[in-house]
PDB file of C-alpha atoms in Angstrom:
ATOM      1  CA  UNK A   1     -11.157 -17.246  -6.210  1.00 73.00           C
ATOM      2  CA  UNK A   2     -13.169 -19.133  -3.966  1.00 77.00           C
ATOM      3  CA  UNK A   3     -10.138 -20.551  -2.710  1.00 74.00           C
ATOM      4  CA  UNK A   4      -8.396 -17.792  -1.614  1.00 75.00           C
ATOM      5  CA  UNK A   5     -11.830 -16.536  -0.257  1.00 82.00           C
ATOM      6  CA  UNK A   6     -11.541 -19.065   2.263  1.00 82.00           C
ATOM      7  CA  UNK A   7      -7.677 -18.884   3.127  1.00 80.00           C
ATOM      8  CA  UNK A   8      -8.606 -14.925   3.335  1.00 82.00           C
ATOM      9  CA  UNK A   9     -11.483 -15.890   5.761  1.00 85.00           C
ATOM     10  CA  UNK A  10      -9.289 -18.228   7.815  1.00 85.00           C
ATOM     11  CA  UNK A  11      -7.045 -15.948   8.295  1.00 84.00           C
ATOM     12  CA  UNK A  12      -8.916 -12.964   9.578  1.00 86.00           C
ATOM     13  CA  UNK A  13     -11.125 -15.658  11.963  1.00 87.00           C
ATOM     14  CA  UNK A  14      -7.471 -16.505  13.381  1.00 89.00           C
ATOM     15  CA  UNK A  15      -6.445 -12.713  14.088  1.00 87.00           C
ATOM     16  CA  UNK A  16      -9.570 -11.757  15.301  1.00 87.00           C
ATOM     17  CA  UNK A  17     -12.143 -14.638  15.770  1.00 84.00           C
ATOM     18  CA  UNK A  18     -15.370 -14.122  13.780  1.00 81.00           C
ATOM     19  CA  UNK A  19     -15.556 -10.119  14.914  1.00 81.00           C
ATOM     20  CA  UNK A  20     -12.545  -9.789  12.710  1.00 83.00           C
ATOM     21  CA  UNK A  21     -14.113 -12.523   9.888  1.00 82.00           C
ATOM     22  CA  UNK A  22     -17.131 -10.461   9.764  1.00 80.00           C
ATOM     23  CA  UNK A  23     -15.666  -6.790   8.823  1.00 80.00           C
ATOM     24  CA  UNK A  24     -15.007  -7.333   5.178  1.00 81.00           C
ATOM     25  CA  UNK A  25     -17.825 -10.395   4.555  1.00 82.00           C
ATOM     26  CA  UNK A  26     -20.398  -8.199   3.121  1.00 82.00           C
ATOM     27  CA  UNK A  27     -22.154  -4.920   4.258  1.00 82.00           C
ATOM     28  CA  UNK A  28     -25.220  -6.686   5.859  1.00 82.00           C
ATOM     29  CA  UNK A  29     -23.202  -9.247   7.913  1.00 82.00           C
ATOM     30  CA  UNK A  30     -22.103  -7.281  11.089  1.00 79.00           C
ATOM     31  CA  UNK A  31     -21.342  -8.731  14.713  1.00 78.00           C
ATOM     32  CA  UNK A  32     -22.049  -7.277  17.672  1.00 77.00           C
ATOM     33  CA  UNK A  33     -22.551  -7.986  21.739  1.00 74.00           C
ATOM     34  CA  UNK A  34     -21.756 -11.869  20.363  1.00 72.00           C
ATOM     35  CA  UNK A  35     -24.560 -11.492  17.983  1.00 75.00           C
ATOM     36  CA  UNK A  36     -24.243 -12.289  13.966  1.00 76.00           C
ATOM     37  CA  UNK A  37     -26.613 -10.178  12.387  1.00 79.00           C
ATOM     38  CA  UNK A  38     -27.685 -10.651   8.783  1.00 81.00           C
ATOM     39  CA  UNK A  39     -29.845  -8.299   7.035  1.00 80.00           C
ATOM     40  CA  UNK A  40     -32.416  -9.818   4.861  1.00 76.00           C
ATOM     41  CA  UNK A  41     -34.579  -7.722   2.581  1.00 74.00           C
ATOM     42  CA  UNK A  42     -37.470 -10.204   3.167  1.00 70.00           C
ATOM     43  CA  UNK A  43     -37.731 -12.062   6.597  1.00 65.00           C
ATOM     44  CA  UNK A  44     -36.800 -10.810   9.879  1.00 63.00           C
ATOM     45  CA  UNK A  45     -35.994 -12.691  13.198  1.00 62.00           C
ATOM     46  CA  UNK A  46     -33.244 -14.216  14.626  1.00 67.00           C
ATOM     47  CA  UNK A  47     -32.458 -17.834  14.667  1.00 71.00           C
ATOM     48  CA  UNK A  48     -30.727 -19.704  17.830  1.00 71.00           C
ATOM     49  CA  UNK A  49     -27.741 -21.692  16.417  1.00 72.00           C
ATOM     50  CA  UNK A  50     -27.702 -23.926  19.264  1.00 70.00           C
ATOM     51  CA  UNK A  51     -23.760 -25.073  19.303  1.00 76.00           C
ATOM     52  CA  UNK A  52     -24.510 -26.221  15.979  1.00 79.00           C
ATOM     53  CA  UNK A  53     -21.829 -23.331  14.386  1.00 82.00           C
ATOM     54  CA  UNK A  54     -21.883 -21.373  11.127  1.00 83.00           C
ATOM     55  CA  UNK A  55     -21.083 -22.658   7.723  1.00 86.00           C
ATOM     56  CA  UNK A  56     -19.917 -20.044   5.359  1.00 88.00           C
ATOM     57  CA  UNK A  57     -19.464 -20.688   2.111  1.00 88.00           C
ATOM     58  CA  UNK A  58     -18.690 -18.588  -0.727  1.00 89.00           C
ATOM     59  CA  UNK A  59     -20.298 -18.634  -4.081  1.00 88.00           C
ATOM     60  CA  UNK A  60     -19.439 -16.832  -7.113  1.00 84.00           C
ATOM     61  CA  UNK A  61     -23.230 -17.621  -7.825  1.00 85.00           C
ATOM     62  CA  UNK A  62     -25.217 -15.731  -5.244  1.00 80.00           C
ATOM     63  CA  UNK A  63     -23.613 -12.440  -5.935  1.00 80.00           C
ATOM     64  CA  UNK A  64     -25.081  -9.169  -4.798  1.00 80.00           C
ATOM     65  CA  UNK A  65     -26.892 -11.229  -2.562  1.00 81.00           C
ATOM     66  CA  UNK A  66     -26.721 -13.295   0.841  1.00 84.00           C
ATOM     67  CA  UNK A  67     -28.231 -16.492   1.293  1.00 82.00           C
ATOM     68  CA  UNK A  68     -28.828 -17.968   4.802  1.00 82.00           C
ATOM     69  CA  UNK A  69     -30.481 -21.209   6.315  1.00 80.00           C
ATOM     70  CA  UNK A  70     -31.349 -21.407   9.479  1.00 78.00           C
ATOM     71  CA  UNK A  71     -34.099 -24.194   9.534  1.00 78.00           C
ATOM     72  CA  UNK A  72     -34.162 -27.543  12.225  1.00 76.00           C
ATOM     73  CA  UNK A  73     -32.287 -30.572  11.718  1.00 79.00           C
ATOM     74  CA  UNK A  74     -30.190 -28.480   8.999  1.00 82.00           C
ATOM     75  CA  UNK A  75     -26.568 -27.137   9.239  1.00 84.00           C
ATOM     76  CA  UNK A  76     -26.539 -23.213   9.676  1.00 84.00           C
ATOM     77  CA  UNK A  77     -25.474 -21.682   6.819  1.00 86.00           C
ATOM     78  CA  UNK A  78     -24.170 -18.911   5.072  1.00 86.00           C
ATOM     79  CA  UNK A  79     -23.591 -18.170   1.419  1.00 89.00           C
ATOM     80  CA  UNK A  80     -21.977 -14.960   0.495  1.00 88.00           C
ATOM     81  CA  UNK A  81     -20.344 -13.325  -2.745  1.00 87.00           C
ATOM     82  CA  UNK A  82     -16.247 -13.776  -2.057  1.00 86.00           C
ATOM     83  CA  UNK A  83     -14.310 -11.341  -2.823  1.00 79.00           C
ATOM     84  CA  UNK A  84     -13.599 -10.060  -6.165  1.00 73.00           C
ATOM     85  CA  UNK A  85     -16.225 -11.991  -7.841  1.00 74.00           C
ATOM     86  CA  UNK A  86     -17.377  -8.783  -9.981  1.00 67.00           C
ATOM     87  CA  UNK A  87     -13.861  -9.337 -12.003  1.00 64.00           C
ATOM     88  CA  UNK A  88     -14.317 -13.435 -12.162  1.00 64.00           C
ATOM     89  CA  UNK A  89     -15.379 -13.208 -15.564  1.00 63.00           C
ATOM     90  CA  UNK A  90     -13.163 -10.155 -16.899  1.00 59.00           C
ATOM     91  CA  UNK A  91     -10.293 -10.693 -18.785  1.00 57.00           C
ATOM     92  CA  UNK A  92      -7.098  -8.560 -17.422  1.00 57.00           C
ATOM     93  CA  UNK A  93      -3.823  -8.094 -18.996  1.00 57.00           C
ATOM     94  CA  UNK A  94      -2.176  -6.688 -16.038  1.00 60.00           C
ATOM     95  CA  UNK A  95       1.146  -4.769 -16.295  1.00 67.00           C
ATOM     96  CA  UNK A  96       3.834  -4.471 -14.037  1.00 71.00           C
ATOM     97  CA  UNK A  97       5.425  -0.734 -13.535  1.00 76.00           C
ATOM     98  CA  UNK A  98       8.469  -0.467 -15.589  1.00 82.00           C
ATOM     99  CA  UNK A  99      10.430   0.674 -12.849  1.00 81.00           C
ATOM    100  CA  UNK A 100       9.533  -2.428 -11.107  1.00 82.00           C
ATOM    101  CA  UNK A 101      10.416  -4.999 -14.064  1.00 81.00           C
ATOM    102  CA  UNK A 102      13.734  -3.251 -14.369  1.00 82.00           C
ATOM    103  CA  UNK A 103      14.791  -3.870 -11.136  1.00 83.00           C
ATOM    104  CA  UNK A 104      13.038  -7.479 -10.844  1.00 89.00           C
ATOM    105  CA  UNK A 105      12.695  -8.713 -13.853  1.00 90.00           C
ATOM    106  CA  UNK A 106       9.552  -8.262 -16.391  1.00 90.00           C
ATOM    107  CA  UNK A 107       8.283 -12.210 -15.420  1.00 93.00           C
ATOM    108  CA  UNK A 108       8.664 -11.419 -11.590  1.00 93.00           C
ATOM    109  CA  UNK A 109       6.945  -8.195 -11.677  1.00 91.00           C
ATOM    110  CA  UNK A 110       4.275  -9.133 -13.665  1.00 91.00           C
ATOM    111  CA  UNK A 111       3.766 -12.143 -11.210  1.00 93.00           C
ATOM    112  CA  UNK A 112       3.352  -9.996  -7.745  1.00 92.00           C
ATOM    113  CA  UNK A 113       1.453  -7.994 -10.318  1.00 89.00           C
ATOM    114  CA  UNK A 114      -0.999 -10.716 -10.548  1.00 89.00           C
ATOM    115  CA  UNK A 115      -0.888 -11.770  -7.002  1.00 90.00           C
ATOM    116  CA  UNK A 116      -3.490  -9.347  -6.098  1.00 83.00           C
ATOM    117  CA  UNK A 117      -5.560 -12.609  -4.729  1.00 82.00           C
ATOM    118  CA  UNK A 118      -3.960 -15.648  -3.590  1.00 86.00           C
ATOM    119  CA  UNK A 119      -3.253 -18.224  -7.186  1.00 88.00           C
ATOM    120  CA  UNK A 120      -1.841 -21.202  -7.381  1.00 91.00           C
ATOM    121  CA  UNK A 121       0.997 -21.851  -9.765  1.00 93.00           C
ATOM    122  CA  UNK A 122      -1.474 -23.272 -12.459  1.00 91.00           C
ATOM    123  CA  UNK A 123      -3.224 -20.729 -12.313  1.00 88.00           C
ATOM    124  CA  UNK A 124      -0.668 -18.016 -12.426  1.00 92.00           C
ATOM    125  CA  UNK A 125       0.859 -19.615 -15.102  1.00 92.00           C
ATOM    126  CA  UNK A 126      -2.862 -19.658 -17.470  1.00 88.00           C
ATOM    127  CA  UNK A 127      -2.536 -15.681 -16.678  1.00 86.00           C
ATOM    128  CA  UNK A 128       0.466 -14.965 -17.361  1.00 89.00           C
ATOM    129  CA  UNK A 129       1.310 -17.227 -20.348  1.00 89.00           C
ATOM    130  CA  UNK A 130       4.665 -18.022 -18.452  1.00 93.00           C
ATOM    131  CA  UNK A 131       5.523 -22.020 -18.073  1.00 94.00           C
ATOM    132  CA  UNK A 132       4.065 -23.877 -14.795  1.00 93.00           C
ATOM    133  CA  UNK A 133       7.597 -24.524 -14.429  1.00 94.00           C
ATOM    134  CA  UNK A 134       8.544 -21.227 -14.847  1.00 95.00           C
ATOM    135  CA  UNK A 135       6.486 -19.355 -12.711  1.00 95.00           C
ATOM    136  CA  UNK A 136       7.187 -22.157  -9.901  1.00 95.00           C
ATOM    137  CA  UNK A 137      10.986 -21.031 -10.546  1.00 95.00           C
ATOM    138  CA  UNK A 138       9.690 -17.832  -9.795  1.00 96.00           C
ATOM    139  CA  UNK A 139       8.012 -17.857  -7.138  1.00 96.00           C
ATOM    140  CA  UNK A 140      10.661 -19.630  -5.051  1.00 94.00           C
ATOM    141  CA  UNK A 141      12.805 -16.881  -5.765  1.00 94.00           C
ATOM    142  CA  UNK A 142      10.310 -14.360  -4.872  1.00 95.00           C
ATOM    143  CA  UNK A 143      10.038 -16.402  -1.765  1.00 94.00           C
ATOM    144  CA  UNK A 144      12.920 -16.140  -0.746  1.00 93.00           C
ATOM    145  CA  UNK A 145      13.263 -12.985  -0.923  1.00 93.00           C
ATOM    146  CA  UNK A 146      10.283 -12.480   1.639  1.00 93.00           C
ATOM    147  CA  UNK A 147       7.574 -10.920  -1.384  1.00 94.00           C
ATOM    148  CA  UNK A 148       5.780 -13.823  -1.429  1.00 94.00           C
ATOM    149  CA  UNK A 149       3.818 -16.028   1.278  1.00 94.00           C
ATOM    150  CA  UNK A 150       2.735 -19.940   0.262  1.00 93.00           C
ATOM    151  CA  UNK A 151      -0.565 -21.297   1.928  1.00 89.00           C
ATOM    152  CA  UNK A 152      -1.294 -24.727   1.711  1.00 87.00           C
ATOM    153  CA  UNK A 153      -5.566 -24.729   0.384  1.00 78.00           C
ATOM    154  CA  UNK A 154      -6.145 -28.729   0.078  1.00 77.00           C
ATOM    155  CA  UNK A 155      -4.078 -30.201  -2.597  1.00 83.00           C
ATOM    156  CA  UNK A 156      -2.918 -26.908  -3.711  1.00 84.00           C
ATOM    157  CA  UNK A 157      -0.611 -23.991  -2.968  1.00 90.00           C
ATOM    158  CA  UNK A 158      -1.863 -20.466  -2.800  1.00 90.00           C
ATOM    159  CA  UNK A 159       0.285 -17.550  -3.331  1.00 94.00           C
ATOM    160  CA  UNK A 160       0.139 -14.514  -1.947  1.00 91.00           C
ATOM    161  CA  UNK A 161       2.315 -11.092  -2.158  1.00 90.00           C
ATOM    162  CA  UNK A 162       3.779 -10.254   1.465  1.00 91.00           C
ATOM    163  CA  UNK A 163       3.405  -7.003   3.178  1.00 89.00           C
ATOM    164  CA  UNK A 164       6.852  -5.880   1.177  1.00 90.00           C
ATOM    165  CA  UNK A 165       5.596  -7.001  -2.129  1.00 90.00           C
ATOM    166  CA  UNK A 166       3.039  -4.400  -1.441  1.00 88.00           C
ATOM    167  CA  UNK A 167       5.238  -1.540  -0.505  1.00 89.00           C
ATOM    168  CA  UNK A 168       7.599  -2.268  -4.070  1.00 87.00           C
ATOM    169  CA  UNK A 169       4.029  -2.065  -5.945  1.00 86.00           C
ATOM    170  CA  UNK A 170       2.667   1.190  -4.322  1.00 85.00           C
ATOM    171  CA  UNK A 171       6.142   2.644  -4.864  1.00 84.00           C
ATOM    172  CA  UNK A 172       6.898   1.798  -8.436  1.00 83.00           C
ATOM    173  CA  UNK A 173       3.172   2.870  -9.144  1.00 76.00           C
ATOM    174  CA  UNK A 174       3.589   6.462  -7.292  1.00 71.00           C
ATOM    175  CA  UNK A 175       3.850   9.311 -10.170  1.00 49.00           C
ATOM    176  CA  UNK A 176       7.028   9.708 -10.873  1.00 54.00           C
ATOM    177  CA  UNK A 177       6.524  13.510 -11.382  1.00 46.00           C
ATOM    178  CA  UNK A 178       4.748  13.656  -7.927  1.00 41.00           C
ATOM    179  CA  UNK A 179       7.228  13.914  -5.228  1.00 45.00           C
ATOM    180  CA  UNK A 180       7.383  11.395  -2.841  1.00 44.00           C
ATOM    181  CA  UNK A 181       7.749  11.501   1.275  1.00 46.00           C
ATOM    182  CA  UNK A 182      10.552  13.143   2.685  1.00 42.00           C
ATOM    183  CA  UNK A 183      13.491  11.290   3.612  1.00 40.00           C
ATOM    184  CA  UNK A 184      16.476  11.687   5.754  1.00 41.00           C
TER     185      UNK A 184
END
């Protein structure tokens, strides 16, 4: 989770720079007039950085709150709750739509199923009780197909669904009885 917190973070701070980072971080974090603004319920104040840069760093430990440090002769930092760290302890037993395992396969399904957050094949595989070597298999496939997107994260590779992998899940997922858009 943390992981993919930071890939996720990366990301946005390359589309956007840290206006962009800063949208989703948390409520109290905002940016504005090249200003980072934290809210703290005790303590006020603002704090010169001095070309010394930000440190974020998430922590599965901190959540609902923030933690900053701004003091001398220390490296500013931020810690912050990543995302999704309310579920971190939940166990899910996520299934796919049927309509979406008939077409792709149950294993497949369930895997962009799962790729709701960016996993690593180990990780995937502890979910979904399919093989490491299975879900590897898998994913290549998936790859291939342009559903899934592989991020290198240190000595690991994080999966994530692609933009199509998202319109195949919202689709299957629509009510069936509900019609859908109007086509040509």
């Amino acid at each position: 989770m943390l992981e993919a917190d930071v890939l996720h973070r990366a990301r946005l701070l390359a589309q956007g720079g840290i206006q962009q980072l800063s949208t989703d971080l948390d409520p109290r974090v905002s940016w504005s007039g090249g200003r980072l603004s934290v809210e703290h319920r005790y303590g006020g104040g603002g704090r010169r950085l001095g070309g010394r840069g930000l440190l974020l760093i998430p922590s599965a430990f901190v959540w609902p709150r923030l933690f900053s440090v701004t003091v001398p002769h220390r490296q500013p930092t931020l810690r912050y709750p990543p995302r999704g760290v309310a579920t971190l302890w939940e166990r899910r037993e996520r299934e796919p739509a049927q309509a979406l395992a008939a077409v792709l396969g149950r294993s497949r399904a369930r895997l962009l199923t799962e790729l709701d957050a960016p996993a690593a094949t180990a990780e995937l595989a502890r979910r979904t009780g399919i093989t490491a070597g299975g879900v590897s298999q898998h994913l290549g496939a998936l790859r291939a197909a342009g559903l899934v997107a592989a991020a290198r994260a240190g000595r690991q590779v994080l999966y994530r669904r692609a933009e199509a992998a998202e319109v195949l899940l919202n689709a299957a997922e629509r009510d069936p009885g509900r019609p859908g858009p109007a086509s040509c």
